[in-house]
Tab-separated table of C-alpha atoms in Angstrom:
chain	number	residue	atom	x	y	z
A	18	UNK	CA	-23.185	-1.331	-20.726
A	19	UNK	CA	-26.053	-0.375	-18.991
A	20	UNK	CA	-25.143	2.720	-16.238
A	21	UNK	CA	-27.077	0.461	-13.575
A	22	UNK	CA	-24.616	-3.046	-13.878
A	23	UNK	CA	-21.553	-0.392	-13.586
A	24	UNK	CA	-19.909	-1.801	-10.179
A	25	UNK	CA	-18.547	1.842	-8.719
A	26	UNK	CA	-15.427	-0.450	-6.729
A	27	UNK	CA	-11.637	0.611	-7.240
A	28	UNK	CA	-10.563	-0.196	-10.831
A	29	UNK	CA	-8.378	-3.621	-10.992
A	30	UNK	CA	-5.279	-2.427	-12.657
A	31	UNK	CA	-4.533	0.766	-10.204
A	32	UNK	CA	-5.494	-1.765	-6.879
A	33	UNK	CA	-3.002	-4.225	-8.112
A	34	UNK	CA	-0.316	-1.167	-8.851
A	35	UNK	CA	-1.055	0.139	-5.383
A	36	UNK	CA	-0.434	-3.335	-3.824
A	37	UNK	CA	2.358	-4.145	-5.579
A	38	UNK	CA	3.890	-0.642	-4.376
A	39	UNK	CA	3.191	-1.514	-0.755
A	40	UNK	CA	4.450	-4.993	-0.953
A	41	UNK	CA	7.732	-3.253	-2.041
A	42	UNK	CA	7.851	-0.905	0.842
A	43	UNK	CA	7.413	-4.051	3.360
A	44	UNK	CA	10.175	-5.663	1.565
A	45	UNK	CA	12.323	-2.024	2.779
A	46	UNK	CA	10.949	-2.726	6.158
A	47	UNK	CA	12.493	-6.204	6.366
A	48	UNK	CA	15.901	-6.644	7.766
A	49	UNK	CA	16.233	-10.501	7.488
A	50	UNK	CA	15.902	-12.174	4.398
A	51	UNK	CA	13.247	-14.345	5.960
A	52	UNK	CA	11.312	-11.325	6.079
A	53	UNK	CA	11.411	-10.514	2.364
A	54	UNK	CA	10.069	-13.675	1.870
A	55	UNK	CA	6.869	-13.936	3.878
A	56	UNK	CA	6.343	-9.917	2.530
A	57	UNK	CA	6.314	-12.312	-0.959
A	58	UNK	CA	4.025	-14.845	0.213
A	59	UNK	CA	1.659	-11.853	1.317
A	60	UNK	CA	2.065	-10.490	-2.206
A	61	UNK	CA	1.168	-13.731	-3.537
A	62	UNK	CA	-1.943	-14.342	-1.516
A	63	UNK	CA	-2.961	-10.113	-1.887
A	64	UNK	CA	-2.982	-10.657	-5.387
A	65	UNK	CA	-4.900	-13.857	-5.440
A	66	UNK	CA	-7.624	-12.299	-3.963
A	67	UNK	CA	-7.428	-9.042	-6.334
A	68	UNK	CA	-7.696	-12.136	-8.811
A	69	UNK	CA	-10.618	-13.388	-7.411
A	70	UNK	CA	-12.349	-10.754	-8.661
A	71	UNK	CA	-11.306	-10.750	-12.266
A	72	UNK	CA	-12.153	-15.228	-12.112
A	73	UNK	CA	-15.691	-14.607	-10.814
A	74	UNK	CA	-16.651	-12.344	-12.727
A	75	UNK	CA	-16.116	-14.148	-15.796
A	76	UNK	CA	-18.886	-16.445	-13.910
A	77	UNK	CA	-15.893	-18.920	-11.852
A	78	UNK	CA	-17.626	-18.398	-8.715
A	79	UNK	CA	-16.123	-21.443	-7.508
A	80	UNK	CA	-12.701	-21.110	-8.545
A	81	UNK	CA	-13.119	-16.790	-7.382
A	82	UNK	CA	-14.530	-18.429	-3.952
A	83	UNK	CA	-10.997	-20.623	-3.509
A	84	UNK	CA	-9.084	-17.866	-4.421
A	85	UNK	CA	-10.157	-15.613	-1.880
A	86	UNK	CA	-9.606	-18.756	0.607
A	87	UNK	CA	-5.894	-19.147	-0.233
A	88	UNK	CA	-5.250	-15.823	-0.646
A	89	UNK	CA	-6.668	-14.928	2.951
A	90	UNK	CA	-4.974	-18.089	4.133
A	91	UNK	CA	-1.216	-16.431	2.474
A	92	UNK	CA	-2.250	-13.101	4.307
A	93	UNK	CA	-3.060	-14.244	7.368
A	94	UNK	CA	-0.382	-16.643	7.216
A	95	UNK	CA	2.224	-13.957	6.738
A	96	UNK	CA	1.039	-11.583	9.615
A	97	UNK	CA	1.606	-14.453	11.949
A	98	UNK	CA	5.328	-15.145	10.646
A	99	UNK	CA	6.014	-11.710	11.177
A	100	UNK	CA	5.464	-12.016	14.874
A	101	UNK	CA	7.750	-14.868	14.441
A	102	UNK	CA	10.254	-14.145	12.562
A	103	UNK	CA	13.740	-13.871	13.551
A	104	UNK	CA	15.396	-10.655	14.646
A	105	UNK	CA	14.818	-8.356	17.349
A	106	UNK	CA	11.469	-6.957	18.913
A	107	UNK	CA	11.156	-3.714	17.428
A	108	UNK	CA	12.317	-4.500	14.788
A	109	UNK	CA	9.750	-7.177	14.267
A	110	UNK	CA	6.936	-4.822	15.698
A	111	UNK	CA	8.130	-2.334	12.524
A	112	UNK	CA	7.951	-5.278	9.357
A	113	UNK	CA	4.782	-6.798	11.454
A	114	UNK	CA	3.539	-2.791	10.787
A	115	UNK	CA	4.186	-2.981	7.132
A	116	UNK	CA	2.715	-6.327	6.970
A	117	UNK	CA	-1.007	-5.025	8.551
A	118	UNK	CA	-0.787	-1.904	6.276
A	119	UNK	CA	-0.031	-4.434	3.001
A	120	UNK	CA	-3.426	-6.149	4.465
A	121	UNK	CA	-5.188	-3.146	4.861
A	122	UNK	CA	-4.376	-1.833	1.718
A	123	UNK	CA	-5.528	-4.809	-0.198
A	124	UNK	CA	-8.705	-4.825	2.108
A	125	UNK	CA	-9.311	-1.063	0.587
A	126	UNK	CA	-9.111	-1.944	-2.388
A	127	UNK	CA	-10.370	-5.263	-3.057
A	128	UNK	CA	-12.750	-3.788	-1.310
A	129	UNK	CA	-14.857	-5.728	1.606
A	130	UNK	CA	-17.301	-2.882	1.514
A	131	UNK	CA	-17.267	0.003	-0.190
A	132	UNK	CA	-17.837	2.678	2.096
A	133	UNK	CA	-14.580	0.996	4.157
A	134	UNK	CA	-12.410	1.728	0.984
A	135	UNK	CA	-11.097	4.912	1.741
A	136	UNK	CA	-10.712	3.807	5.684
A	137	UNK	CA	-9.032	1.296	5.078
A	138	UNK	CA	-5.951	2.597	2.469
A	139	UNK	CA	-5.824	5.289	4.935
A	140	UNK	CA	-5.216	2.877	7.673
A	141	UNK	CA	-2.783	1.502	5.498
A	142	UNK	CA	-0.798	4.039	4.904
A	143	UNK	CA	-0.761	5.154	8.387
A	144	UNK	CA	0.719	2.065	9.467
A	145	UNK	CA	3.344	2.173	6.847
A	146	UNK	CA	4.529	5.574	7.371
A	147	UNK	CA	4.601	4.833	11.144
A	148	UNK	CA	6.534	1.508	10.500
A	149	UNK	CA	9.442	3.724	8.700
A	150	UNK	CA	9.771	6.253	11.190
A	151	UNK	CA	9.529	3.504	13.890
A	152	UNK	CA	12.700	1.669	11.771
A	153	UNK	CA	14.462	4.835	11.606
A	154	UNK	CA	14.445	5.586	15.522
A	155	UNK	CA	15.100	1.817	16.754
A	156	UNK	CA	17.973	1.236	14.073
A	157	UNK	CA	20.069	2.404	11.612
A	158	UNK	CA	18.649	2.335	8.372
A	159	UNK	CA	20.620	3.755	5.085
A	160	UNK	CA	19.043	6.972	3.726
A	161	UNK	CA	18.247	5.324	0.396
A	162	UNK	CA	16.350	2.592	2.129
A	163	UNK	CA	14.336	5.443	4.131
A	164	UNK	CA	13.890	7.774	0.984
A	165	UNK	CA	13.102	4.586	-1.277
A	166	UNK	CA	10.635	3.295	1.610
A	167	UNK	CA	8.741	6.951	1.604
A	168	UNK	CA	8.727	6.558	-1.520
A	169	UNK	CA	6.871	3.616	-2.866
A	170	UNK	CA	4.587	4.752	0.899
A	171	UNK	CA	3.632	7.728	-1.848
A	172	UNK	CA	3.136	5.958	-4.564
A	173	UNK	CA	1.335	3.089	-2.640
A	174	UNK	CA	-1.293	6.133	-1.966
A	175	UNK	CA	-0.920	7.908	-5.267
A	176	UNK	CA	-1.962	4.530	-6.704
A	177	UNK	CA	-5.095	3.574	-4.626
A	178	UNK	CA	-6.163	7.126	-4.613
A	179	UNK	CA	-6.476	6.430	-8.449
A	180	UNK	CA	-8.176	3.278	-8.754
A	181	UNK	CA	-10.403	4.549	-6.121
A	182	UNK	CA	-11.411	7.670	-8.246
A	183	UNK	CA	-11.427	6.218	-11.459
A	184	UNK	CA	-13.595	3.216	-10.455
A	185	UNK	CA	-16.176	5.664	-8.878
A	186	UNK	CA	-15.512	7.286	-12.355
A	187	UNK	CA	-16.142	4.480	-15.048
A	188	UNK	CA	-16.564	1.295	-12.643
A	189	UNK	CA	-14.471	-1.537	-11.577
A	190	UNK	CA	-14.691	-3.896	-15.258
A	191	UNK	CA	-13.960	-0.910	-17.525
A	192	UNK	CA	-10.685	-1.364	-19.230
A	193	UNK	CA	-8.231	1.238	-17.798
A	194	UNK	CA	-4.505	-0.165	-18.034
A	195	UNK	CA	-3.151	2.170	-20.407
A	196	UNK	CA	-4.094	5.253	-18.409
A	197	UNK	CA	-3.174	3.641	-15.358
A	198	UNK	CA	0.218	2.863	-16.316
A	199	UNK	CA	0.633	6.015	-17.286
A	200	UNK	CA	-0.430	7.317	-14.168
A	201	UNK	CA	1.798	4.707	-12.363
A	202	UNK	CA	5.175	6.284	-14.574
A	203	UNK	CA	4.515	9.296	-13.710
A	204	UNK	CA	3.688	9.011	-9.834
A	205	UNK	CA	6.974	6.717	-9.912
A	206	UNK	CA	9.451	9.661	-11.462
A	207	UNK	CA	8.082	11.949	-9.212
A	208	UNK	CA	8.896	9.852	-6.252
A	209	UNK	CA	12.655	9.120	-7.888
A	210	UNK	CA	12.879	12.521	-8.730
A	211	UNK	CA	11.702	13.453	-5.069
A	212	UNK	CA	14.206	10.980	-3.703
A	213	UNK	CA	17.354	11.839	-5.717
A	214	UNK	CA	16.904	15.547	-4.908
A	215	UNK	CA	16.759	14.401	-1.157
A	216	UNK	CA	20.179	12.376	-1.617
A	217	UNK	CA	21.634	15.478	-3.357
A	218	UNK	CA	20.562	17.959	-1.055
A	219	UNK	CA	21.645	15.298	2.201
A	220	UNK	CA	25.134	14.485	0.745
A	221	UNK	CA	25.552	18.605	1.047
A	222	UNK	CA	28.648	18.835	3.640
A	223	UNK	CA	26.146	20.658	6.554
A	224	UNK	CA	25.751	19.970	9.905
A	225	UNK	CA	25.051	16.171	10.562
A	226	UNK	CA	21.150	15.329	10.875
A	227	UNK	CA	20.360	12.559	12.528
A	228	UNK	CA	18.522	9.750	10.978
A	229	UNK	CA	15.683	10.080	13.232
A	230	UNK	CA	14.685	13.410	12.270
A	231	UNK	CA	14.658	12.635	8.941
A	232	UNK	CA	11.860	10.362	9.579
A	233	UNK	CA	9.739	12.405	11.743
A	234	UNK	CA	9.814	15.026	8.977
A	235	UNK	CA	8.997	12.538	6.093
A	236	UNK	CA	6.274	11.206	8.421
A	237	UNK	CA	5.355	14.923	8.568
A	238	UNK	CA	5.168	15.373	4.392
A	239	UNK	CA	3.041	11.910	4.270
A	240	UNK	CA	0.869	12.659	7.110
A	241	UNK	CA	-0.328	16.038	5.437
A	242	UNK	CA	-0.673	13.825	2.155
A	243	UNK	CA	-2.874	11.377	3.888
A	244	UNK	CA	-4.987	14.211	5.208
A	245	UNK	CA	-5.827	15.799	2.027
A	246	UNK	CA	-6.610	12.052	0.389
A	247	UNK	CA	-8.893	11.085	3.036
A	248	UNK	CA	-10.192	14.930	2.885
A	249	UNK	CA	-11.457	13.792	-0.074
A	250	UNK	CA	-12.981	10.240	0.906
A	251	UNK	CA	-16.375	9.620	1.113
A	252	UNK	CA	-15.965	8.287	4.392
A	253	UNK	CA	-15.278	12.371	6.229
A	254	UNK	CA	-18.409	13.558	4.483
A	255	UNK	CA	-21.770	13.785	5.603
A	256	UNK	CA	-23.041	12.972	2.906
């Protein structure tokens, strides 16, 4: 393969790792089960459009070009349902949050353009790790759900972070799954290990800390990851 027809776009098996990691954390963000379900049918239409990709380039333009249509249809779809579905406000104002940052996410990565492709996970995970705080101050959410939603937020970025790099690396059609699954295990036992040492250290008979807090200082330890990642974008340079 000729270094010219390399497409330098986020590789396809780390984009669909890092959407599948952020559907999960707008599944934590739902409280109905109605919820869960239209953070599916977002899943469903994010990855049709990831598909997309793969169909046309194996010269389906026409069957890429309807897969991008239903898939933004399922998207766009499930960002209005959100709005709508049942539950109170805020708390439809936090899964409505984790529904945008699923979007902008796949946006990154899929990517529209591809200077927007660091922008635009970073977005993403903004908007996720201000939808779990935001859950953890208007209700009362179960550690694990918190710890397992901050979480996948890390992995979601861990993931994209490594398509990103590696397409820029080898390009978008080069055949990465193995080390991309083994980058996926590993980011994934470092958030369980990360997570079980919080429950251990929390179930500690100490002073009680209110939910809240924890949040804030999660937010705090994904808000200093995002700024190193997008130190790192092309986006912050001048170049």
């Amino acid at each position: 393969m000729e270094a010219s027809s390399v497409v330098k776009q986020p590789a396809y098996a780390g984009s669909a790792l890092a959407v599948l990691a952020a559907a999960c954390v707008t599944g934590v963000l739902a409280n109905q089960p109605v919820q869960v379900s239209i953070a599916g049918v977002e899943a469903v239409g994010a990855f049709l459009l990831l598909g997309s990709g793969l169909v046309r380039r194996r010269g389906h333009r026409v069957l890429g070009g309807g897969l991008v249509f239903v898939g933004c249809s399922l998207v766009c779809l499930a960002l209005g349902l959100s709005l709508l579905s049942p539950g109170g406000l805020f708390e439809r104002i936090a899964f409505f949050g984790g529904t945008l940052a699923m979007a902008c996410v796949v946006l990154g990565v899929f990517p529209l353009r591809q200077s927007w492709t660091g922008s635009l996970v970073g977005l993403g995970i903004v908007l996720l790790s201000c939808s779990l705080v935001f859950l953890a101050w208007i209700s009362n959410p179960g550690r694990v759900q918190l710890l397992l939603g901050v979480g996948l937020t890390i992995v979601t970025w861990d993931m994209a972070e490594h398509a990103i790099t590696l397409g820029n690396d080898v390009g978008r059609s080069a055949q990465t799954y193995s080390v991309t699954v083994i980058h996926f295990v590993g980011s994934l036992g470092v958030g369980l290990a990360a997570g079980t040492t919080a429950l251990v250290v929390g179930s500690v008979q100490l002073p009680a800390v209110p939910i809240a807090s924890l949040a804030l200082l999660l937010g705090a330890v994904l808000l200093s990851l995002l700024v190193l990642f997008l130190g790192d974008s092309e986006w912050m340079s001048d170049t």
